[in-house]
PDB file of C-alpha atoms and ligand atoms in Angstrom:
ATOM      1  CA  MET S   1     -44.864  58.880 297.488  1.00 96.00           C
ATOM      2  CA  PRO S   2     -42.691  58.609 294.694  1.00 98.00           C
ATOM      3  CA  THR S   3     -43.723  60.363 291.217  1.00 98.00           C
ATOM      4  CA  ILE S   4     -43.596  59.250 287.999  1.00 98.00           C
ATOM      5  CA  GLU S   5     -44.263  61.411 284.642  1.00 98.00           C
ATOM      6  CA  THR S   6     -43.505  61.310 280.979  1.00 98.00           C
ATOM      7  CA  ILE S   7     -41.872  63.386 279.083  1.00 98.00           C
ATOM      8  CA  ILE S   8     -43.032  61.993 275.352  1.00 98.00           C
ATOM      9  CA  SER S   9     -40.810  64.306 273.391  1.00 98.00           C
ATOM     10  CA  PRO S  10     -37.039  65.402 273.421  1.00 98.00           C
ATOM     11  CA  ALA S  11     -39.055  68.422 271.705  1.00 98.00           C
ATOM     12  CA  ILE S  12     -40.861  68.960 275.594  1.00 98.00           C
ATOM     13  CA  PHE S  13     -37.660  68.208 278.361  1.00 98.00           C
ATOM     14  CA  HIS S  14     -37.001  71.689 278.624  1.00 98.00           C
ATOM     15  CA  LEU S  15     -40.537  72.168 280.709  1.00 98.00           C
ATOM     16  CA  TYR S  16     -38.651  69.047 283.256  1.00 97.00           C
ATOM     17  CA  GLU S  17     -35.039  70.443 282.927  1.00 96.00           C
ATOM     18  CA  GLU S  18     -35.325  72.531 286.103  1.00 95.00           C
ATOM     19  CA  GLU S  19     -35.852  69.269 288.012  1.00 93.00           C
ATOM     20  CA  ILE S  20     -33.979  66.800 287.433  1.00 96.00           C
ATOM     21  CA  HIS S  21     -30.705  66.852 289.468  1.00 96.00           C
ATOM     22  CA  HIS S  22     -32.975  64.951 291.710  1.00 96.00           C
ATOM     23  CA  LYS S  23     -34.663  62.340 289.693  1.00 98.00           C
ATOM     24  CA  ASN S  24     -34.384  59.330 287.827  1.00 98.00           C
ATOM     25  CA  VAL S  25     -33.800  59.372 283.938  1.00 98.00           C
ATOM     26  CA  VAL S  26     -35.033  56.170 282.092  1.00 98.00           C
ATOM     27  CA  VAL S  27     -34.598  56.627 278.741  1.00 98.00           C
ATOM     28  CA  ILE S  28     -36.220  55.102 275.358  1.00 98.00           C
ATOM     29  CA  ASP S  29     -35.494  54.834 272.295  1.00 98.00           C
ATOM     30  CA  ILE S  30     -37.699  50.989 271.792  1.00 98.00           C
ATOM     31  CA  LEU S  31     -36.653  51.103 267.828  1.00 97.00           C
ATOM     32  CA  ARG S  32     -33.758  50.905 268.924  1.00 96.00           C
ATOM     33  CA  ALA S  33     -31.474  52.681 270.305  1.00 97.00           C
ATOM     34  CA  THR S  34     -31.687  51.621 273.307  1.00 98.00           C
ATOM     35  CA  THR S  35     -32.894  48.237 272.898  1.00 98.00           C
ATOM     36  CA  THR S  36     -28.992  47.686 270.742  1.00 98.00           C
ATOM     37  CA  MET S  37     -27.199  49.453 274.017  1.00 98.00           C
ATOM     38  CA  CYS S  38     -29.065  46.556 276.457  1.00 98.00           C
ATOM     39  CA  THR S  39     -28.203  44.351 273.773  1.00 98.00           C
ATOM     40  CA  ALA S  40     -24.404  44.974 273.404  1.00 98.00           C
ATOM     41  CA  PHE S  41     -23.825  44.897 277.105  1.00 98.00           C
ATOM     42  CA  LYS S  42     -26.007  41.345 276.781  1.00 98.00           C
ATOM     43  CA  ASN S  43     -23.105  40.304 275.026  1.00 98.00           C
ATOM     44  CA  GLY S  44     -20.329  41.530 276.136  1.00 97.00           C
ATOM     45  CA  ALA S  45     -19.509  45.244 275.034  1.00 98.00           C
ATOM     46  CA  THR S  46     -17.422  47.229 278.939  1.00 97.00           C
ATOM     47  CA  GLU S  47     -19.109  50.510 278.084  1.00 97.00           C
ATOM     48  CA  ILE S  48     -20.698  52.307 275.294  1.00 98.00           C
ATOM     49  CA  LEU S  49     -20.020  56.295 274.525  1.00 98.00           C
ATOM     50  CA  PRO S  50     -23.389  58.551 273.526  1.00 97.00           C
ATOM     51  CA  VAL S  51     -21.183  61.028 271.096  1.00 96.00           C
ATOM     52  CA  ALA S  52     -23.287  63.782 268.906  1.00 94.00           C
ATOM     53  CA  LYS S  53     -22.244  62.855 265.472  1.00 95.00           C
ATOM     54  CA  PRO S  54     -20.806  60.297 262.980  1.00 97.00           C
ATOM     55  CA  GLU S  55     -16.969  62.227 262.444  1.00 96.00           C
ATOM     56  CA  ASP S  56     -16.820  61.825 266.891  1.00 96.00           C
ATOM     57  CA  ALA S  57     -17.828  57.981 266.454  1.00 97.00           C
ATOM     58  CA  ALA S  58     -15.149  58.252 264.213  1.00 96.00           C
ATOM     59  CA  ALA S  59     -12.116  59.576 265.870  1.00 96.00           C
ATOM     60  CA  LEU S  60     -13.068  56.809 268.241  1.00 96.00           C
ATOM     61  CA  GLN S  61     -13.098  54.308 265.579  1.00 95.00           C
ATOM     62  CA  LYS S  62      -9.629  55.278 264.830  1.00 95.00           C
ATOM     63  CA  MET S  63      -8.065  53.983 268.320  1.00 94.00           C
ATOM     64  CA  GLY S  64      -9.961  51.323 268.474  1.00 94.00           C
ATOM     65  CA  TRP S  65     -13.443  51.486 269.381  1.00 96.00           C
ATOM     66  CA  ILE S  66     -16.019  49.592 267.702  1.00 97.00           C
ATOM     67  CA  ALA S  67     -17.749  52.109 266.321  1.00 97.00           C
ATOM     68  CA  ALA S  68     -21.651  52.279 265.293  1.00 97.00           C
ATOM     69  CA  ALA S  69     -23.509  54.973 263.283  1.00 97.00           C
ATOM     70  CA  GLU S  70     -27.261  56.062 262.447  1.00 94.00           C
ATOM     71  CA  ARG S  71     -29.448  58.059 260.875  1.00 93.00           C
ATOM     72  CA  HIS S  72     -32.880  58.259 259.287  1.00 88.00           C
ATOM     73  CA  GLY S  73     -32.983  54.077 260.064  1.00 88.00           C
ATOM     74  CA  GLU S  74     -30.089  53.547 257.901  1.00 91.00           C
ATOM     75  CA  THR S  75     -26.184  52.323 259.050  1.00 94.00           C
ATOM     76  CA  VAL S  76     -23.550  55.540 257.989  1.00 96.00           C
ATOM     77  CA  PRO S  77     -21.699  53.944 256.128  1.00 95.00           C
ATOM     78  CA  GLY S  78     -17.548  53.498 256.726  1.00 94.00           C
ATOM     79  CA  PHE S  79     -19.287  52.204 259.857  1.00 96.00           C
ATOM     80  CA  ASP S  80     -17.938  48.540 261.860  1.00 96.00           C
ATOM     81  CA  LEU S  81     -22.104  48.610 262.948  1.00 97.00           C
ATOM     82  CA  GLY S  82     -24.700  50.796 262.274  1.00 95.00           C
ATOM     83  CA  ASN S  83     -28.418  51.072 265.083  1.00 96.00           C
ATOM     84  CA  SER S  84     -29.102  47.360 264.784  1.00 97.00           C
ATOM     85  CA  PRO S  85     -29.571  45.239 267.785  1.00 98.00           C
ATOM     86  CA  GLN S  86     -29.487  41.457 265.732  1.00 97.00           C
ATOM     87  CA  ASP S  87     -25.384  43.118 264.625  1.00 96.00           C
ATOM     88  CA  PHE S  88     -24.005  43.227 268.114  1.00 98.00           C
ATOM     89  CA  THR S  89     -23.267  40.301 268.341  1.00 98.00           C
ATOM     90  CA  LYS S  90     -21.047  38.107 271.056  1.00 98.00           C
ATOM     91  CA  GLU S  91     -18.397  37.849 268.160  1.00 98.00           C
ATOM     92  CA  SER S  92     -18.721  41.901 267.512  1.00 97.00           C
ATOM     93  CA  VAL S  93     -18.909  43.290 270.531  1.00 97.00           C
ATOM     94  CA  ASN S  94     -17.751  41.104 273.572  1.00 98.00           C
ATOM     95  CA  GLY S  95     -15.043  42.890 275.992  1.00 97.00           C
ATOM     96  CA  LYS S  96     -15.463  46.050 273.603  1.00 97.00           C
ATOM     97  CA  LYS S  97     -15.700  49.885 273.920  1.00 97.00           C
ATOM     98  CA  ILE S  98     -18.184  51.458 271.420  1.00 98.00           C
ATOM     99  CA  ALA S  99     -18.865  54.355 269.868  1.00 98.00           C
ATOM    100  CA  ILE S 100     -21.938  55.298 268.963  1.00 98.00           C
ATOM    101  CA  THR S 101     -24.365  57.984 267.475  1.00 97.00           C
ATOM    102  CA  THR S 102     -27.797  57.539 266.699  1.00 95.00           C
ATOM    103  CA  THR S 103     -30.764  59.927 265.288  1.00 93.00           C
ATOM    104  CA  ASN S 104     -32.627  60.259 268.644  1.00 94.00           C
ATOM    105  CA  GLY S 105     -31.699  57.642 271.592  1.00 96.00           C
ATOM    106  CA  THR S 106     -27.515  59.209 272.114  1.00 96.00           C
ATOM    107  CA  ARG S 107     -28.984  62.642 271.494  1.00 96.00           C
ATOM    108  CA  ALA S 108     -31.782  62.604 274.691  1.00 97.00           C
ATOM    109  CA  LEU S 109     -28.946  60.873 276.994  1.00 97.00           C
ATOM    110  CA  GLN S 110     -26.569  63.536 276.198  1.00 96.00           C
ATOM    111  CA  MET S 111     -29.786  66.013 277.169  1.00 97.00           C
ATOM    112  CA  CYS S 112     -30.498  64.307 280.623  1.00 97.00           C
ATOM    113  CA  GLU S 113     -26.901  63.657 281.442  1.00 95.00           C
ATOM    114  CA  ALA S 114     -27.498  65.644 284.671  1.00 96.00           C
ATOM    115  CA  ALA S 115     -30.386  63.418 286.078  1.00 98.00           C
ATOM    116  CA  LYS S 116     -29.104  62.077 289.821  1.00 97.00           C
ATOM    117  CA  ALA S 117     -29.233  58.252 287.821  1.00 98.00           C
ATOM    118  CA  VAL S 118     -29.579  58.171 284.049  1.00 98.00           C
ATOM    119  CA  PHE S 119     -30.524  54.904 283.263  1.00 98.00           C
ATOM    120  CA  VAL S 120     -30.437  53.007 279.754  1.00 98.00           C
ATOM    121  CA  GLY S 121     -34.543  51.176 279.155  1.00 98.00           C
ATOM    122  CA  SER S 122     -36.015  48.874 276.989  1.00 98.00           C
ATOM    123  CA  PHE S 123     -38.374  46.178 277.149  1.00 98.00           C
ATOM    124  CA  LEU S 124     -35.161  43.748 276.866  1.00 98.00           C
ATOM    125  CA  ASN S 125     -34.354  44.812 280.571  1.00 98.00           C
ATOM    126  CA  LEU S 126     -37.929  46.171 282.129  1.00 98.00           C
ATOM    127  CA  SER S 127     -37.465  43.589 285.230  1.00 98.00           C
ATOM    128  CA  GLN S 128     -34.352  44.651 285.416  1.00 97.00           C
ATOM    129  CA  LEU S 129     -34.667  47.788 285.571  1.00 98.00           C
ATOM    130  CA  THR S 130     -38.248  48.582 287.498  1.00 98.00           C
ATOM    131  CA  ASN S 131     -36.757  46.629 290.394  1.00 97.00           C
ATOM    132  CA  GLU S 132     -33.654  49.049 290.700  1.00 97.00           C
ATOM    133  CA  LEU S 133     -36.158  52.171 290.732  1.00 98.00           C
ATOM    134  CA  GLN S 134     -38.757  50.518 292.953  1.00 97.00           C
ATOM    135  CA  HIS S 135     -35.739  49.526 295.021  1.00 97.00           C
ATOM    136  CA  ARG S 136     -34.294  53.238 294.667  1.00 97.00           C
ATOM    137  CA  GLY S 137     -37.593  55.146 295.620  1.00 96.00           C
ATOM    138  CA  ASP S 138     -36.970  58.599 293.993  1.00 97.00           C
ATOM    139  CA  ASP S 139     -38.650  60.670 291.973  1.00 98.00           C
ATOM    140  CA  LEU S 140     -38.879  59.219 288.205  1.00 98.00           C
ATOM    141  CA  LEU S 141     -38.746  60.642 284.619  1.00 98.00           C
ATOM    142  CA  LEU S 142     -39.791  58.359 281.694  1.00 98.00           C
ATOM    143  CA  PHE S 143     -37.855  60.188 278.564  1.00 98.00           C
ATOM    144  CA  CYS S 144     -39.063  59.006 275.636  1.00 98.00           C
ATOM    145  CA  ALA S 145     -36.689  60.305 272.782  1.00 98.00           C
ATOM    146  CA  GLY S 146     -39.128  60.265 270.248  1.00 97.00           C
ATOM    147  CA  TRP S 147     -38.855  60.463 266.545  1.00 96.00           C
ATOM    148  CA  LYS S 148     -36.802  63.340 265.516  1.00 95.00           C
ATOM    149  CA  ASP S 149     -38.441  66.045 268.376  1.00 97.00           C
ATOM    150  CA  LYS S 150     -42.146  64.056 267.382  1.00 97.00           C
ATOM    151  CA  PHE S 151     -44.406  61.089 269.819  1.00 98.00           C
ATOM    152  CA  ASN S 152     -44.045  58.145 269.165  1.00 97.00           C
ATOM    153  CA  LEU S 153     -45.957  54.806 269.668  1.00 98.00           C
ATOM    154  CA  GLU S 154     -43.431  52.977 270.802  1.00 98.00           C
ATOM    155  CA  ASP S 155     -41.356  54.691 273.457  1.00 98.00           C
ATOM    156  CA  THR S 156     -44.516  55.965 274.944  1.00 98.00           C
ATOM    157  CA  LEU S 157     -46.090  51.884 274.992  1.00 98.00           C
ATOM    158  CA  PHE S 158     -42.636  51.637 277.024  1.00 98.00           C
ATOM    159  CA  ALA S 159     -42.940  53.946 279.456  1.00 98.00           C
ATOM    160  CA  GLY S 160     -46.864  52.704 280.145  1.00 98.00           C
ATOM    161  CA  ALA S 161     -45.128  49.262 280.904  1.00 98.00           C
ATOM    162  CA  VAL S 162     -42.447  50.739 283.769  1.00 98.00           C
ATOM    163  CA  ALA S 163     -45.802  52.801 284.992  1.00 98.00           C
ATOM    164  CA  THR S 164     -47.392  50.029 284.984  1.00 98.00           C
ATOM    165  CA  GLU S 165     -44.773  47.827 286.798  1.00 98.00           C
ATOM    166  CA  LEU S 166     -44.334  50.866 289.184  1.00 98.00           C
ATOM    167  CA  SER S 167     -48.032  51.305 289.836  1.00 97.00           C
ATOM    168  CA  ALA S 168     -48.636  50.070 293.130  1.00 97.00           C
ATOM    169  CA  GLU S 169     -45.088  52.132 295.067  1.00 96.00           C
ATOM    170  CA  PHE S 170     -45.101  55.534 293.018  1.00 98.00           C
ATOM    171  CA  ASP S 171     -48.348  58.372 292.349  1.00 97.00           C
ATOM    172  CA  ILE S 172     -49.372  58.911 288.625  1.00 97.00           C
ATOM    173  CA  PHE S 173     -51.213  62.260 288.399  1.00 96.00           C
ATOM    174  CA  ASP S 174     -49.576  63.130 285.509  1.00 97.00           C
ATOM    175  CA  ASP S 175     -51.903  62.869 282.137  1.00 98.00           C
ATOM    176  CA  ALA S 176     -48.552  61.818 279.478  1.00 98.00           C
ATOM    177  CA  THR S 177     -48.225  58.814 282.314  1.00 98.00           C
ATOM    178  CA  LEU S 178     -51.166  58.160 282.644  1.00 98.00           C
ATOM    179  CA  ALA S 179     -51.874  58.160 278.954  1.00 98.00           C
ATOM    180  CA  ALA S 180     -49.134  55.515 278.722  1.00 98.00           C
ATOM    181  CA  ILE S 181     -50.631  53.378 280.793  1.00 98.00           C
ATOM    182  CA  ASP S 182     -53.443  53.558 278.452  1.00 98.00           C
ATOM    183  CA  LEU S 183     -51.079  52.747 275.219  1.00 98.00           C
ATOM    184  CA  TYR S 184     -49.428  49.697 276.975  1.00 98.00           C
ATOM    185  CA  ASN S 185     -53.274  48.465 277.487  1.00 98.00           C
ATOM    186  CA  SER S 186     -54.615  48.506 274.805  1.00 97.00           C
ATOM    187  CA  ALA S 187     -51.587  46.975 273.215  1.00 98.00           C
ATOM    188  CA  LYS S 188     -50.129  44.566 275.804  1.00 98.00           C
ATOM    189  CA  ASN S 189     -51.164  41.176 274.741  1.00 98.00           C
ATOM    190  CA  ASP S 190     -49.980  41.248 271.485  1.00 98.00           C
ATOM    191  CA  LEU S 191     -46.974  44.497 270.908  1.00 98.00           C
ATOM    192  CA  ASN S 192     -45.714  43.212 267.957  1.00 98.00           C
ATOM    193  CA  LYS S 193     -49.515  43.409 266.123  1.00 98.00           C
ATOM    194  CA  TYR S 194     -49.847  46.246 267.493  1.00 98.00           C
ATOM    195  CA  LEU S 195     -47.135  48.547 266.551  1.00 98.00           C
ATOM    196  CA  GLN S 196     -47.452  47.456 263.066  1.00 97.00           C
ATOM    197  CA  LYS S 197     -49.749  51.123 262.345  1.00 97.00           C
ATOM    198  CA  ALA S 198     -46.456  52.822 263.867  1.00 97.00           C
ATOM    199  CA  SER S 199     -44.918  55.539 261.529  1.00 96.00           C
ATOM    200  CA  HIS S 200     -41.109  53.154 262.692  1.00 95.00           C
ATOM    201  CA  VAL S 201     -42.137  50.123 262.243  1.00 96.00           C
ATOM    202  CA  LYS S 202     -43.795  51.420 258.578  1.00 95.00           C
ATOM    203  CA  ARG S 203     -40.088  52.796 258.033  1.00 94.00           C
ATOM    204  CA  PHE S 204     -38.528  50.394 258.769  1.00 94.00           C
ATOM    205  CA  LYS S 205     -40.473  48.610 256.399  1.00 94.00           C
ATOM    206  CA  SER S 206     -39.307  50.531 253.343  1.00 94.00           C
ATOM    207  CA  LEU S 207     -35.819  50.031 254.285  1.00 93.00           C
ATOM    208  CA  HIS S 208     -35.895  46.026 254.897  1.00 93.00           C
ATOM    209  CA  ILE S 209     -35.135  46.304 258.190  1.00 92.00           C
ATOM    210  CA  GLU S 210     -38.758  45.137 260.137  1.00 94.00           C
ATOM    211  CA  SER S 211     -37.293  41.597 261.571  1.00 95.00           C
ATOM    212  CA  ASP S 212     -35.833  43.809 264.143  1.00 96.00           C
ATOM    213  CA  LEU S 213     -39.211  44.417 265.586  1.00 97.00           C
ATOM    214  CA  ASP S 214     -39.196  40.985 266.640  1.00 97.00           C
ATOM    215  CA  VAL S 215     -35.806  41.982 268.401  1.00 98.00           C
ATOM    216  CA  CYS S 216     -37.058  45.182 270.106  1.00 98.00           C
ATOM    217  CA  LEU S 217     -39.818  43.625 271.854  1.00 98.00           C
ATOM    218  CA  LYS S 218     -38.652  40.154 273.828  1.00 98.00           C
ATOM    219  CA  ILE S 219     -38.857  40.805 277.244  1.00 98.00           C
ATOM    220  CA  ASP S 220     -36.361  40.465 280.064  1.00 98.00           C
ATOM    221  CA  SER S 221     -34.206  39.413 277.433  1.00 98.00           C
ATOM    222  CA  ALA S 222     -32.004  41.514 278.245  1.00 98.00           C
ATOM    223  CA  PRO S 223     -31.238  41.382 282.574  1.00 96.00           C
ATOM    224  CA  VAL S 224     -29.104  44.086 282.024  1.00 97.00           C
ATOM    225  CA  LEU S 225     -28.739  47.519 283.788  1.00 98.00           C
ATOM    226  CA  PRO S 226     -26.655  50.036 281.447  1.00 98.00           C
ATOM    227  CA  VAL S 227     -26.254  53.546 283.778  1.00 98.00           C
ATOM    228  CA  PHE S 228     -24.880  56.621 281.523  1.00 98.00           C
ATOM    229  CA  LYS S 229     -22.559  58.621 283.811  1.00 95.00           C
ATOM    230  CA  ASN S 230     -19.901  60.605 283.464  1.00 94.00           C
ATOM    231  CA  GLY S 231     -20.199  60.473 279.842  1.00 95.00           C
ATOM    232  CA  VAL S 232     -20.034  56.956 279.563  1.00 97.00           C
ATOM    233  CA  ILE S 233     -21.939  54.510 279.685  1.00 98.00           C
ATOM    234  CA  VAL S 234     -21.460  50.503 281.761  1.00 98.00           C
ATOM    235  CA  GLN S 235     -23.361  48.396 283.049  1.00 95.00           C
ATOM    236  CA  MET S 236     -24.643  48.700 286.325  1.00 89.00           C
ATOM    237  CA  ASN S 237     -23.263  46.569 288.666  1.00 72.00           C
ATOM    238  CA  ASN S 238     -19.700  47.332 287.511  1.00 63.00           C
ATOM    239  CA  GLU S 239     -19.462  50.569 288.632  1.00 59.00           C
ATOM    240  CA  GLN S 240     -20.109  51.710 291.701  1.00 44.00           C
ATOM    241  CA  THR S 241     -21.405  54.894 292.559  1.00 40.00           C
ATOM    242  CA  ALA S 242     -24.274  55.059 290.284  1.00 41.00           C
TER     243      ALA S 242
HETATM  244  O1  LIG K   1     -32.920  57.338 266.667  1.00 64.06           O
HETATM  245  C1  LIG K   1     -32.131  56.282 266.820  1.00 64.06           C
HETATM  246  O2  LIG K   1     -31.493  56.550 268.013  1.00 64.06           O
HETATM  247  C2  LIG K   1     -32.684  55.296 266.714  1.00 64.06           C
HETATM  248  O3  LIG K   1     -32.954  54.102 267.857  1.00 64.06           O
HETATM  249  C3  LIG K   1     -33.300  54.724 265.110  1.00 64.06           C
HETATM  250  S1  LIG K   1     -33.256  53.524 264.253  1.00 64.06           S
HETATM  251  O4  LIG K   1     -34.293  53.285 264.885  1.00 64.06           O
HETATM  252  O5  LIG K   1     -32.016  53.068 264.177  1.00 64.06           O
HETATM  253  O6  LIG K   1     -33.990  54.152 263.419  1.00 64.06           O
END
């Protein structure tokens, strides 16, 4: 049986790095980078380039790309978009290429590029994602982007949702994944209510962006399957050899 392990923070990614060549990885940044990427594809974005620095996005902006930049939860001044899924509407992204940099999510993607396949996961594409992982049947790493190398509730909770969906076909022995499943079971009846205690939700409140939380928890509202390959994220159906 294939296995599932959960990387609860980028700070311990190195413990898994040697094995990633033969494993699939799901990068998880529920609030909000991977949710926003799923929304962008749902609304017609053609590709998304995760970049390290706002300057990299700015360079692509000059070449006609949509440029999105977020730091510490806020839109970086001078960019077309920040990192709110509510801003990645059809009007703003349909048919467009997007360069994006965020505090944690884009960094996590770049860290695991050498994996067998890298998927972008969120509640918005949960079923699409788990169907594909089931179909592939490879060992799986659920990589939580966290917050500045620290553990967070929302990414681990989503790892628990994925592991729960896959538990019949995958071997789950890893303590982090078992804890993620327990966390998901505590929260699943009302994800929004459970996450009120999360540090990033408190940050949302202080930045007056708390309306994003509900959007980020809408299960299966963006049935897309973004994959990260050769430095760029595309939708799997538009990509022949993921
Ligand atoms: O860290 C990230 O990549 C972002 O998702 C953080 S924020 O939700 O935009 O604040």
